[in-house]
Coordinates of C-alpha atoms and ligand atoms in Angstrom, one line a residue:
Chain A
M1 CA 0.1 0.1 0.0
P2 CA 1.1 3.5 -0.5
L3 CA 2.3 5.8 2.4
A4 CA 0.1 8.3 3.7
P5 CA -0.2 11.5 1.0
V6 CA 1.6 15.0 2.5
D7 CA 0.2 18.0 3.0
E8 CA 2.4 20.8 2.7
T9 CA 0.0 23.7 2.7
V10 CA -0.9 23.6 6.1
A11 CA 1.5 25.8 8.8
I12 CA 1.1 25.7 12.7
G13 CA -0.4 28.8 12.3
D14 CA -3.7 28.0 10.3
L15 CA -4.2 25.3 13.0
V16 CA -3.7 27.6 15.9
R17 CA -6.2 30.3 14.1
D18 CA -8.6 28.0 13.1
P19 CA -8.0 24.2 12.2
Y20 CA -11.7 23.5 11.6
P21 CA -11.9 23.8 7.8
I22 CA -8.6 22.2 7.4
Y23 CA -9.9 18.7 9.3
R24 CA -13.3 19.1 7.1
R25 CA -11.2 19.5 3.8
M26 CA -8.9 16.3 5.4
R27 CA -11.7 14.3 6.4
A28 CA -12.9 14.6 3.1
E29 CA -10.4 14.4 0.9
T30 CA -7.1 13.0 2.7
P31 CA -8.4 11.5 5.9
V32 CA -4.9 9.9 6.9
V33 CA -2.3 12.7 5.9
R34 CA 1.3 13.7 6.9
V35 CA 1.4 16.8 8.0
P36 CA 5.6 18.2 8.0
S37 CA 5.0 21.7 9.3
V38 CA 3.6 19.5 12.8
K39 CA 5.9 16.5 11.7
R40 CA 3.1 14.0 12.5
T41 CA 0.6 11.9 10.4
F42 CA -2.8 13.3 11.2
L43 CA -5.9 11.2 11.6
T44 CA -8.9 13.2 10.9
K45 CA -12.0 10.3 11.4
A46 CA -13.6 9.5 14.4
A47 CA -13.0 5.5 13.3
H48 CA -9.2 5.9 13.1
T49 CA -9.0 8.3 16.0
K50 CA -10.6 5.9 18.2
M51 CA -9.3 2.8 16.7
V52 CA -5.4 4.1 17.6
K53 CA -6.4 5.2 21.0
D54 CA -7.8 1.8 22.2
D55 CA -5.2 0.3 20.9
P56 CA -2.1 0.8 23.3
V57 CA -0.3 -2.3 22.4
L58 CA 0.3 -0.9 18.6
F59 CA -0.2 2.8 19.4
S60 CA 1.7 3.8 22.8
S61 CA 1.9 7.2 24.3
N62 CA 5.4 6.2 25.8
D63 CA 6.7 8.7 23.6
P64 CA 10.0 9.4 25.0
T65 CA 11.0 12.4 22.3
T66 CA 7.6 14.9 23.6
P67 CA 9.0 17.7 26.0
M68 CA 6.4 16.7 28.7
E69 CA 9.5 15.1 30.6
P70 CA 11.3 17.7 31.0
A71 CA 8.4 20.2 31.7
F72 CA 6.9 17.9 34.4
R73 CA 10.8 16.6 35.7
A74 CA 9.0 13.3 35.6
H75 CA 7.9 10.4 33.5
T76 CA 4.1 10.9 34.1
L77 CA 1.3 8.5 33.6
M78 CA 0.1 9.8 30.6
R79 CA 3.2 8.7 29.0
K80 CA 3.1 5.3 30.1
D81 CA 1.2 1.8 29.1
G82 CA -0.1 -1.2 30.7
E83 CA 0.2 -2.3 34.1
E84 CA 2.4 0.4 35.1
H85 CA 0.0 3.2 33.8
R86 CA -3.0 1.5 35.7
R87 CA -1.8 1.3 38.7
E88 CA -0.5 5.0 39.2
R89 CA -3.8 6.2 37.6
M90 CA -6.0 3.8 39.9
A91 CA -4.0 5.9 43.4
M92 CA -5.5 8.7 42.5
Q93 CA -9.0 7.7 40.5
K94 CA -11.2 7.4 43.6
A95 CA -10.9 11.0 44.5
F96 CA -12.4 11.4 41.4
T97 CA -15.6 9.4 41.5
P98 CA -18.9 10.9 41.4
K99 CA -20.0 10.0 44.7
V100 CA -17.1 11.1 46.1
I101 CA -18.0 14.9 44.6
K102 CA -22.0 14.0 45.6
T103 CA -21.3 13.3 49.1
N104 CA -18.5 15.2 49.9
W105 CA -17.9 18.2 47.8
A106 CA -20.8 19.0 45.7
Q107 CA -21.9 21.7 48.6
L108 CA -19.1 23.2 48.8
Y109 CA -18.5 23.4 44.8
R110 CA -22.1 25.2 45.0
D111 CA -20.6 27.8 47.6
I112 CA -17.4 28.3 45.6
T113 CA -19.5 29.2 42.4
D114 CA -21.5 31.1 44.3
R115 CA -18.8 33.1 45.9
Y116 CA -17.6 33.9 42.6
L117 CA -20.5 34.8 41.0
D118 CA -21.5 37.2 44.0
R119 CA -18.2 39.4 43.3
L120 CA -19.8 40.4 40.0
P121 CA -20.7 43.6 39.1
R122 CA -24.4 43.8 38.0
G123 CA -25.5 45.9 34.6
E124 CA -21.5 46.3 33.1
T125 CA -19.6 43.7 30.6
V126 CA -17.1 41.3 32.7
D127 CA -15.2 38.7 31.2
L128 CA -16.6 35.5 32.5
Y129 CA -13.3 33.8 31.6
S130 CA -10.8 35.3 33.8
E131 CA -13.7 36.1 36.6
V132 CA -15.3 32.7 37.0
C133 CA -14.3 30.3 34.6
A134 CA -10.9 30.2 35.6
P135 CA -10.9 30.8 39.2
V136 CA -13.5 28.5 39.7
S137 CA -11.7 25.8 38.0
A138 CA -8.7 26.6 39.8
R139 CA -10.4 26.7 43.2
I140 CA -12.3 23.7 42.6
L141 CA -9.3 21.3 41.7
T142 CA -7.2 22.7 44.7
H143 CA -9.8 21.0 47.0
I144 CA -9.8 17.8 44.9
L145 CA -6.3 17.5 44.9
G146 CA -5.6 18.4 48.5
L147 CA -3.8 21.3 47.6
D148 CA -5.3 23.7 50.2
G149 CA -3.4 27.0 50.9
A150 CA -2.2 27.4 46.9
S151 CA -3.6 30.3 45.7
D152 CA -6.2 31.0 42.6
A153 CA -3.3 32.6 40.8
E154 CA -0.6 30.1 41.7
M155 CA -2.2 26.8 40.4
M156 CA -3.7 28.7 37.0
R157 CA 0.2 29.8 36.6
W158 CA 1.6 26.5 38.0
S159 CA -1.1 25.3 35.1
Q160 CA -0.2 27.3 32.5
Q161 CA 3.4 26.7 33.0
L162 CA 3.5 23.2 32.4
I163 CA 1.2 22.7 29.7
D164 CA 3.5 25.5 27.9
G165 CA 6.5 23.3 28.6
A166 CA 4.6 20.2 27.4
G167 CA 4.4 22.0 24.1
N168 CA 7.4 23.2 24.1
F169 CA 8.1 21.6 20.9
G170 CA 10.6 24.3 20.0
W171 CA 12.9 23.0 23.0
D172 CA 13.3 26.6 23.9
P173 CA 15.4 26.5 27.3
K174 CA 13.9 29.2 28.6
L175 CA 10.9 28.0 28.6
F176 CA 12.3 24.8 30.8
E177 CA 13.8 27.5 33.0
I178 CA 10.2 28.5 33.9
T179 CA 9.0 24.9 34.4
D180 CA 12.0 24.0 36.0
K181 CA 10.9 27.0 38.8
A182 CA 7.4 26.1 38.9
N183 CA 8.3 22.7 39.9
D184 CA 9.9 23.6 42.5
E185 CA 7.6 25.7 43.9
M186 CA 4.9 22.6 43.7
D187 CA 7.3 20.2 44.8
V188 CA 7.8 22.3 48.1
H189 CA 3.7 22.6 48.0
I190 CA 2.9 19.3 47.8
A191 CA 5.3 18.1 50.4
A192 CA 4.0 20.3 52.8
C193 CA 0.2 19.3 52.1
A194 CA 1.3 15.6 52.4
E195 CA 2.8 16.3 56.0
R196 CA -1.1 17.6 56.9
L197 CA -2.6 14.9 55.2
R198 CA -0.6 12.4 56.8
A199 CA -1.7 13.7 60.1
E200 CA -5.3 14.5 58.9
P201 CA -6.3 12.7 56.4
D202 CA -9.4 13.6 53.8
D203 CA -11.1 12.6 50.3
S204 CA -8.8 14.5 48.2
A205 CA -6.5 12.7 45.8
L206 CA -3.3 13.4 47.7
S207 CA -4.4 12.2 50.7
L208 CA -5.6 8.9 49.0
M209 CA -2.2 8.4 47.6
V210 CA 0.1 9.3 50.6
N211 CA -2.1 7.2 53.0
A212 CA -2.7 4.3 50.7
A213 CA -2.0 0.8 52.2
D214 CA 1.0 0.2 49.1
P215 CA 1.4 3.5 48.0
I216 CA 3.2 4.4 44.7
P217 CA 6.5 5.9 44.7
W218 CA 6.5 9.6 46.3
S219 CA 7.8 10.8 42.9
Q220 CA 5.0 9.6 40.8
I221 CA 2.7 10.5 43.7
V222 CA 3.8 14.4 42.8
A223 CA 4.1 13.4 38.8
N224 CA 0.2 12.6 39.2
I225 CA -0.5 15.8 41.3
K226 CA 1.4 17.7 38.6
I227 CA -0.9 15.9 35.2
A228 CA -4.1 16.9 37.0
I229 CA -2.8 20.5 38.0
G230 CA -1.9 20.8 34.1
G231 CA -5.2 19.0 33.1
G232 CA -7.9 20.1 35.2
I233 CA -7.8 23.6 35.3
N234 CA -7.7 24.9 31.4
E235 CA -10.4 22.0 29.9
P236 CA -13.0 22.9 32.5
R237 CA -12.6 26.9 32.2
D238 CA -12.5 26.4 28.2
A239 CA -15.3 23.8 28.1
M240 CA -17.4 26.3 30.5
A241 CA -16.5 29.5 28.5
T242 CA -17.5 27.6 25.1
I243 CA -21.0 26.3 26.3
V244 CA -21.8 29.9 27.6
Y245 CA -20.8 31.2 23.8
G246 CA -22.8 28.6 22.3
L247 CA -25.9 28.9 24.5
L248 CA -25.8 32.9 24.4
T249 CA -25.4 32.9 20.5
N250 CA -28.4 30.4 20.3
P251 CA -31.4 31.7 22.5
D252 CA -33.7 29.1 21.3
Q253 CA -31.4 26.4 22.3
L254 CA -31.0 28.2 25.9
A255 CA -34.1 28.7 26.4
E256 CA -35.0 24.9 25.8
V257 CA -32.2 24.0 27.6
R258 CA -33.8 26.3 30.4
R259 CA -37.0 24.7 30.2
Q260 CA -35.8 20.9 30.6
E261 CA -32.5 21.6 32.8
A262 CA -30.5 19.7 29.9
W263 CA -27.2 21.5 31.3
G264 CA -25.6 18.0 31.1
A265 CA -26.8 17.6 27.0
A266 CA -25.5 21.5 26.9
F267 CA -22.2 20.6 28.3
E268 CA -21.2 17.4 26.4
E269 CA -22.6 19.5 23.1
G270 CA -19.9 22.3 24.2
I271 CA -17.1 19.9 24.7
R272 CA -17.8 17.7 21.1
W273 CA -18.3 21.0 19.3
V274 CA -14.9 23.2 20.3
A275 CA -12.8 20.0 22.2
P276 CA -10.3 21.4 24.9
I277 CA -7.9 18.9 24.4
Q278 CA -8.0 18.6 20.5
A279 CA -4.9 16.2 20.0
S280 CA -3.4 13.7 21.3
S281 CA -0.1 11.9 19.9
R282 CA 1.2 8.2 19.7
L283 CA 4.0 6.3 18.7
V284 CA 3.4 3.4 16.3
M285 CA 5.3 0.1 17.6
E286 CA 4.9 -1.9 14.5
D287 CA 4.7 -1.6 10.5
T288 CA 0.8 -1.1 10.2
Q289 CA -2.2 0.5 7.9
I290 CA -4.9 3.1 8.5
G291 CA -7.4 3.5 6.4
G292 CA -5.7 2.3 2.8
V293 CA -2.2 3.6 3.4
D294 CA 0.6 1.8 5.4
I295 CA 1.8 3.8 8.5
P296 CA 5.8 2.6 9.4
K297 CA 6.9 2.0 12.6
G298 CA 8.5 4.4 14.4
D299 CA 6.0 7.0 12.7
I300 CA 3.8 9.3 15.4
V301 CA 0.3 9.6 14.5
M302 CA -1.9 12.2 16.0
S303 CA -5.2 11.6 17.1
I304 CA -7.4 14.5 16.3
Q305 CA -10.4 14.0 18.2
A306 CA -11.5 17.6 17.5
S307 CA -11.9 16.6 14.0
S308 CA -13.4 13.2 15.1
N309 CA -16.1 15.3 16.8
R310 CA -17.4 17.2 13.6
D311 CA -16.9 13.3 11.8
E312 CA -19.9 13.8 9.1
D313 CA -19.9 10.0 9.5
L314 CA -21.4 10.3 12.9
F315 CA -22.3 13.9 13.3
E316 CA -25.5 16.1 11.5
D317 CA -24.3 19.9 11.5
G318 CA -21.4 18.8 13.1
E319 CA -19.6 22.3 12.4
D320 CA -22.3 23.8 14.9
Y321 CA -23.5 24.0 18.3
R322 CA -26.4 22.0 18.7
V323 CA -27.5 21.0 22.1
F324 CA -30.6 18.4 21.1
R325 CA -28.7 15.7 19.6
D326 CA -30.0 12.1 19.0
K327 CA -26.6 10.7 20.4
N328 CA -23.4 12.7 20.8
P329 CA -20.7 10.1 20.7
H330 CA -17.9 12.6 21.0
Q331 CA -14.0 12.0 21.7
A332 CA -13.7 14.8 23.7
F333 CA -12.0 12.8 27.3
G334 CA -10.2 10.6 24.4
T335 CA -11.1 6.8 24.8
G336 CA -8.8 3.5 25.5
P337 CA -6.4 3.2 28.5
H338 CA -5.8 7.4 29.0
H339 CA -9.6 7.9 28.6
C340 CA -9.6 11.2 31.0
A341 CA -9.8 10.6 34.5
G342 CA -11.1 13.7 35.2
A343 CA -14.6 13.2 33.2
H344 CA -16.9 12.4 36.1
I345 CA -15.8 15.5 37.8
A346 CA -15.3 17.9 34.7
R347 CA -19.4 16.7 33.9
R348 CA -20.1 17.3 37.6
T349 CA -18.7 20.4 38.0
V350 CA -19.2 22.4 34.9
G351 CA -22.1 20.2 33.9
E352 CA -24.1 20.1 36.7
I353 CA -22.7 22.9 39.0
M354 CA -21.2 26.1 37.3
M355 CA -23.4 26.2 34.4
P356 CA -27.1 26.1 36.2
E357 CA -25.8 28.3 38.9
L358 CA -24.2 31.1 36.4
F359 CA -27.5 30.9 34.2
E360 CA -29.9 31.0 37.0
R361 CA -28.1 33.8 38.5
F362 CA -27.9 36.1 35.3
P363 CA -31.1 35.3 33.4
N364 CA -30.5 38.0 31.3
M365 CA -27.0 37.8 30.9
S366 CA -25.7 38.8 26.9
L367 CA -22.8 38.4 24.8
P368 CA -22.8 42.0 23.3
D369 CA -20.2 41.4 20.6
P370 CA -19.7 37.4 19.4
E371 CA -17.6 38.3 16.5
A372 CA -15.5 39.9 18.7
I373 CA -14.3 36.9 20.3
V374 CA -10.6 34.9 19.2
W375 CA -10.8 31.4 19.7
H376 CA -7.0 30.1 19.9
G377 CA -5.1 26.6 19.7
F378 CA -4.1 24.1 18.1
G379 CA -3.0 21.1 20.9
F380 CA -5.5 23.1 23.2
R381 CA -8.3 24.8 22.3
G382 CA -10.8 27.7 23.7
P383 CA -11.9 31.2 23.6
L384 CA -9.1 33.7 24.9
S385 CA -12.0 35.8 26.5
M386 CA -15.9 35.9 27.3
P387 CA -17.2 39.3 27.8
V388 CA -20.5 39.4 28.9
T389 CA -23.0 42.1 29.9
L390 CA -24.9 40.9 33.0
N391 CA -28.3 42.7 34.0
Chain B
M1 CA -24.5 -15.3 17.1
V2 CA -26.2 -15.5 21.0
K3 CA -29.0 -13.3 22.4
V4 CA -28.6 -10.7 24.9
T5 CA -31.6 -8.3 26.2
Y6 CA -31.2 -5.0 27.9
V7 CA -33.5 -3.8 30.2
A8 CA -33.3 0.0 30.8
A9 CA -33.9 1.7 33.7
D10 CA -37.5 2.3 32.9
G11 CA -38.2 -1.0 32.1
T12 CA -38.0 -1.1 28.4
R13 CA -36.5 -4.6 26.7
T14 CA -34.3 -4.4 23.9
E15 CA -33.1 -8.5 22.6
V16 CA -30.3 -7.8 20.3
D17 CA -28.4 -10.5 18.5
A18 CA -24.4 -10.4 19.3
A19 CA -21.4 -12.3 18.1
V20 CA -19.9 -14.8 20.4
G21 CA -16.5 -13.0 21.2
S22 CA -17.7 -9.5 21.7
N23 CA -18.8 -8.2 24.9
V24 CA -22.0 -6.7 26.3
M25 CA -20.6 -3.2 26.0
Q26 CA -19.6 -3.6 22.6
T27 CA -22.7 -5.4 21.6
A28 CA -25.1 -2.4 23.2
L29 CA -23.1 0.1 21.0
D30 CA -23.2 -1.8 17.8
N31 CA -27.0 -2.3 18.2
D32 CA -27.4 1.2 19.3
V33 CA -28.7 0.1 22.8
D34 CA -29.1 3.7 25.1
G35 CA -28.0 3.3 28.4
I36 CA -24.6 2.5 28.1
V37 CA -22.1 5.1 26.6
G38 CA -18.4 2.8 27.0
E39 CA -16.5 5.7 26.4
C40 CA -13.3 4.3 27.3
G41 CA -14.3 1.6 24.6
G42 CA -13.6 -1.5 26.8
A43 CA -10.4 -0.5 28.8
M44 CA -11.6 -0.4 32.2
M45 CA -11.3 3.6 32.7
C46 CA -14.3 5.0 32.8
A47 CA -17.2 3.1 34.2
T48 CA -19.6 4.3 31.8
C49 CA -20.7 1.0 30.8
H50 CA -22.0 -0.2 34.5
C51 CA -24.9 -3.1 34.0
Y52 CA -26.6 -5.3 36.9
V53 CA -26.6 -8.7 35.7
D54 CA -29.7 -10.4 36.1
E55 CA -30.1 -12.9 38.8
G56 CA -30.7 -15.7 36.9
W57 CA -27.5 -15.0 34.9
T58 CA -24.9 -14.3 37.5
E59 CA -23.3 -17.6 38.3
A60 CA -22.6 -17.7 34.5
T61 CA -21.4 -14.4 33.7
G62 CA -18.9 -15.5 36.3
T63 CA -17.1 -13.2 38.8
R64 CA -15.4 -9.7 38.5
R65 CA -12.2 -9.1 36.5
D66 CA -9.1 -8.2 38.0
G67 CA -9.0 -4.5 38.8
E68 CA -13.1 -4.3 38.2
D69 CA -14.2 -3.7 41.6
D70 CA -11.8 -0.5 41.7
M71 CA -13.2 1.0 38.9
L72 CA -16.9 0.0 39.5
D73 CA -16.4 2.3 42.6
C74 CA -16.4 5.2 40.0
A75 CA -19.5 4.0 38.8
A76 CA -22.2 7.0 38.8
D77 CA -24.7 5.1 39.9
E78 CA -25.3 2.3 43.1
V79 CA -22.8 -0.3 42.9
K80 CA -25.1 -3.5 43.9
P81 CA -23.5 -7.3 44.3
V82 CA -24.8 -7.9 40.7
S83 CA -22.8 -5.0 39.3
R84 CA -20.4 -5.7 36.4
L85 CA -18.7 -3.5 33.9
S86 CA -20.2 -4.8 30.9
C87 CA -17.2 -4.4 28.8
Q88 CA -15.6 -6.9 30.9
I89 CA -18.7 -9.5 30.4
K90 CA -17.1 -11.7 27.1
L91 CA -20.1 -13.3 25.4
T92 CA -20.0 -17.2 24.7
E93 CA -22.3 -19.6 23.9
E94 CA -22.9 -20.3 27.5
L95 CA -24.4 -16.8 27.7
D96 CA -27.0 -17.2 25.1
G97 CA -30.1 -15.6 26.7
L98 CA -28.1 -13.0 29.0
V99 CA -30.5 -10.4 30.5
V100 CA -28.9 -7.6 32.0
H101 CA -30.4 -4.4 33.7
L102 CA -29.1 -0.6 33.2
P103 CA -28.8 1.9 35.9
E104 CA -30.7 5.3 35.3
E105 CA -27.0 7.5 35.2
Q106 CA -23.8 6.4 33.6
V107 CA -22.0 9.7 33.8
Ligands
HEM1 C1 -13.8 19.3 30.0 C2 -13.1 18.7 30.9 C3 -11.9 17.7 30.5 C4 -11.7 17.8 29.2 C5 -12.2 17.8 27.8 C6 -10.3 16.7 29.2 C7 -9.9 15.8 28.4 C8 -9.1 15.1 28.4 C9 -8.4 13.8 27.3 C10 -8.4 14.5 25.8 C11 -7.2 13.4 28.0 C12 -6.5 12.2 27.3 C13 -5.3 12.7 26.3 C14 -4.7 11.3 26.0 O1 -5.4 10.5 25.0 O2 -3.6 11.1 25.4 C15 -7.3 13.6 29.5 C16 -6.4 13.0 30.4 C17 -7.0 13.0 31.8 N1 -7.5 13.7 32.5 FE1 -8.6 15.5 31.4 N2 -9.9 16.5 30.6 C18 -10.3 17.3 31.4 C19 -10.7 17.5 32.5 C20 -9.8 17.0 33.6 C21 -10.3 17.3 35.1 C22 -10.8 18.2 35.9 C23 -9.2 16.4 35.5 C24 -8.4 16.4 36.8 C25 -9.1 15.9 38.2 C26 -8.5 15.9 34.5 C27 -7.6 14.7 34.5 C28 -6.8 14.1 33.4 C29 -5.8 13.0 33.8 C30 -5.0 12.9 35.0 C31 -5.2 12.4 32.5 C32 -4.6 11.6 32.1 C33 -5.4 10.2 32.2 C34 -4.3 9.1 31.4 O3 -3.4 9.3 31.2 O4 -4.5 7.9 32.2 N3 -8.7 16.2 33.3 N4 -8.2 14.7 29.6
HEM2 C1 7.0 25.0 16.4 C2 5.9 24.9 17.5 C3 5.4 23.7 17.6 C4 4.9 22.7 17.3 C5 5.5 22.1 16.1 C6 4.0 21.9 18.0 C7 3.5 20.8 17.7 C8 2.9 19.9 18.7 C9 2.7 18.2 18.5 C10 3.0 17.9 17.6 C11 1.8 18.3 19.7 C12 1.1 16.5 19.8 C13 2.5 15.8 20.4 C14 2.0 15.2 21.6 O1 0.4 15.3 21.8 O2 3.1 14.3 22.3 C15 1.6 19.3 20.5 C16 0.9 19.0 21.4 C17 0.7 20.2 22.5 N1 1.6 21.5 22.1 FE1 2.4 22.1 20.6 N2 3.2 22.9 19.4 C18 4.4 23.9 18.9 C19 3.9 25.1 19.6 C20 3.0 24.8 20.7 C21 3.1 26.1 21.6 C22 3.5 27.4 21.2 C23 2.3 25.6 22.6 C24 2.0 26.1 24.1 C25 1.7 27.8 24.4 C26 1.9 24.6 22.5 C27 0.8 23.5 23.1 C28 0.7 21.9 23.5 C29 0.6 21.5 24.6 C30 0.1 21.8 25.6 C31 0.3 20.3 23.6 C32 -0.2 18.9 24.5 C33 0.7 18.4 25.3 C34 0.6 16.7 25.4 O3 -0.3 16.4 24.9 O4 1.7 16.0 25.7 N3 2.5 23.9 21.4 N4 2.0 20.3 20.0
FES3 S1 -16.3 1.0 28.6 FE1 -15.2 2.3 30.0 S2 -15.3 0.9 32.0 FE2 -16.2 -0.4 30.6

């Protein structure tokens, strides 16, 4: 079979600005395609991205050439396979269950959301993104992880720095100096929190890990917490801002969501429409084929869930935000062994708490200038601000 | 082919033909049966394929697999002694006629 075709026309900048028309064209013309500017083979069809992520033996997450390791100063579970991955993952998974949220945290999260909403001035235009989406996500995550004492600003900065470092494919040493400093700060704070949680255990992820009967190594406990800091703030933030945009620009749908209290469906559709994590890479372990082309061992394929989520084979009007779909089998949380560890948390906090609280508090909220909103990102994507008028 | 019946939380029964060697989660997805999400594709990482095995079938479906207990703790709905992750129930000739009940919530 032939190798995948090469697309020389696509530049990183185009993908960062608006990848969706590009993905649509690829799905139609070259669903499996090599993109030299990114040095990856793009997979743009839902069946292919799912197949790749569901087969960790052939398509490994263990790619040692990504900047993730220097950025986190650790080989993290996101880049491991098999038993080692499962053990590290299960060490914290129980802190992320619907039951723990419902019984222990739901009221606290409502109170946190209320507290941030209380601060907002009425009758003015405020940026929900920076005033609510980001800090509320940060505050909630601080509790889930057991990092009490870290400020919203610290959590958001650490998260962004880890992400910038993990995405440092230009291997710019300055970015790693920044992550080194952030890692120093996190290491100190995580150690202090662990000390406290050993004396007074609670249901947080850190407490669960340090007080386990057979704990995973300290280095991996720290790495897990950092992955959750890196993965647990920006995605809920971007999801929330995207959903607000989707609902405010489709008032008829908003009215229906309110009537049916279909906040969960509004959430699912938001992350389908603009997946907060758009793509993930896998290393090809053996020569194989995908969609009628040869994929050689050693190639790196990029599973582009952003594209799968709009695949015409699965979705009608996939380019539009449409809450009331018959089925919504999106891949925004990934699939396979690396399926998002925080999916239940994100669904419960954003879908069941933050969205309804926000729209109940500000029933006449409006988006004065939808055209002015800038969307940004290739690996991660969302709006850069969400200025709404509250009245 | 074997028959599998899914009983939704509201009592609706759906009977489908399933391939031996497939599993109860995948069979539901292949046949558009609502009430099973199966978001991790059977990697035992999401607990969105939770089901209750009908009392008459618990012996045939056997005991939970390694690690299944831990992941069941992450299920959205109540976990009972008959609870299983449906992606971990592999279909064999012996399971012809299997009945599973679906919880109200998967996410
Ligand atoms: C709307 C919100 C979120 C979205 C869309 C999202 C999406 C994802 C995706 C696509 C992956 C898989 C990456 C891959 O395949 O390599 C992932 C992994 C992960 N996510 Fe999330 N995430 C969200 C929220 C969260 C939250 C709140 C947490 C923390 C509590 C979290 C923690 C994790 C962790 C630890 C992993 C790594 C799992 C592993 O490698 O086994 N996520 N997430
Ligand atoms: C020449 C510039 C760049 C190239 C060629 C590039 C390429 C890539 C590729 C191929 C991936 C997927 C690899 C993987 O998941 O392991 C990726 C992921 C990512 N990129 Fe970029 N990128 C560039 C610039 C940036 C910049 C400037 C940022 C952030 C400000 C960024 C943030 C990220 C993040 C956060 C990920 C996800 C990391 C992960 O999943 O491990 N990238 N990038
Ligand atoms: S499909 Fe995810 S645990 Fe069964």
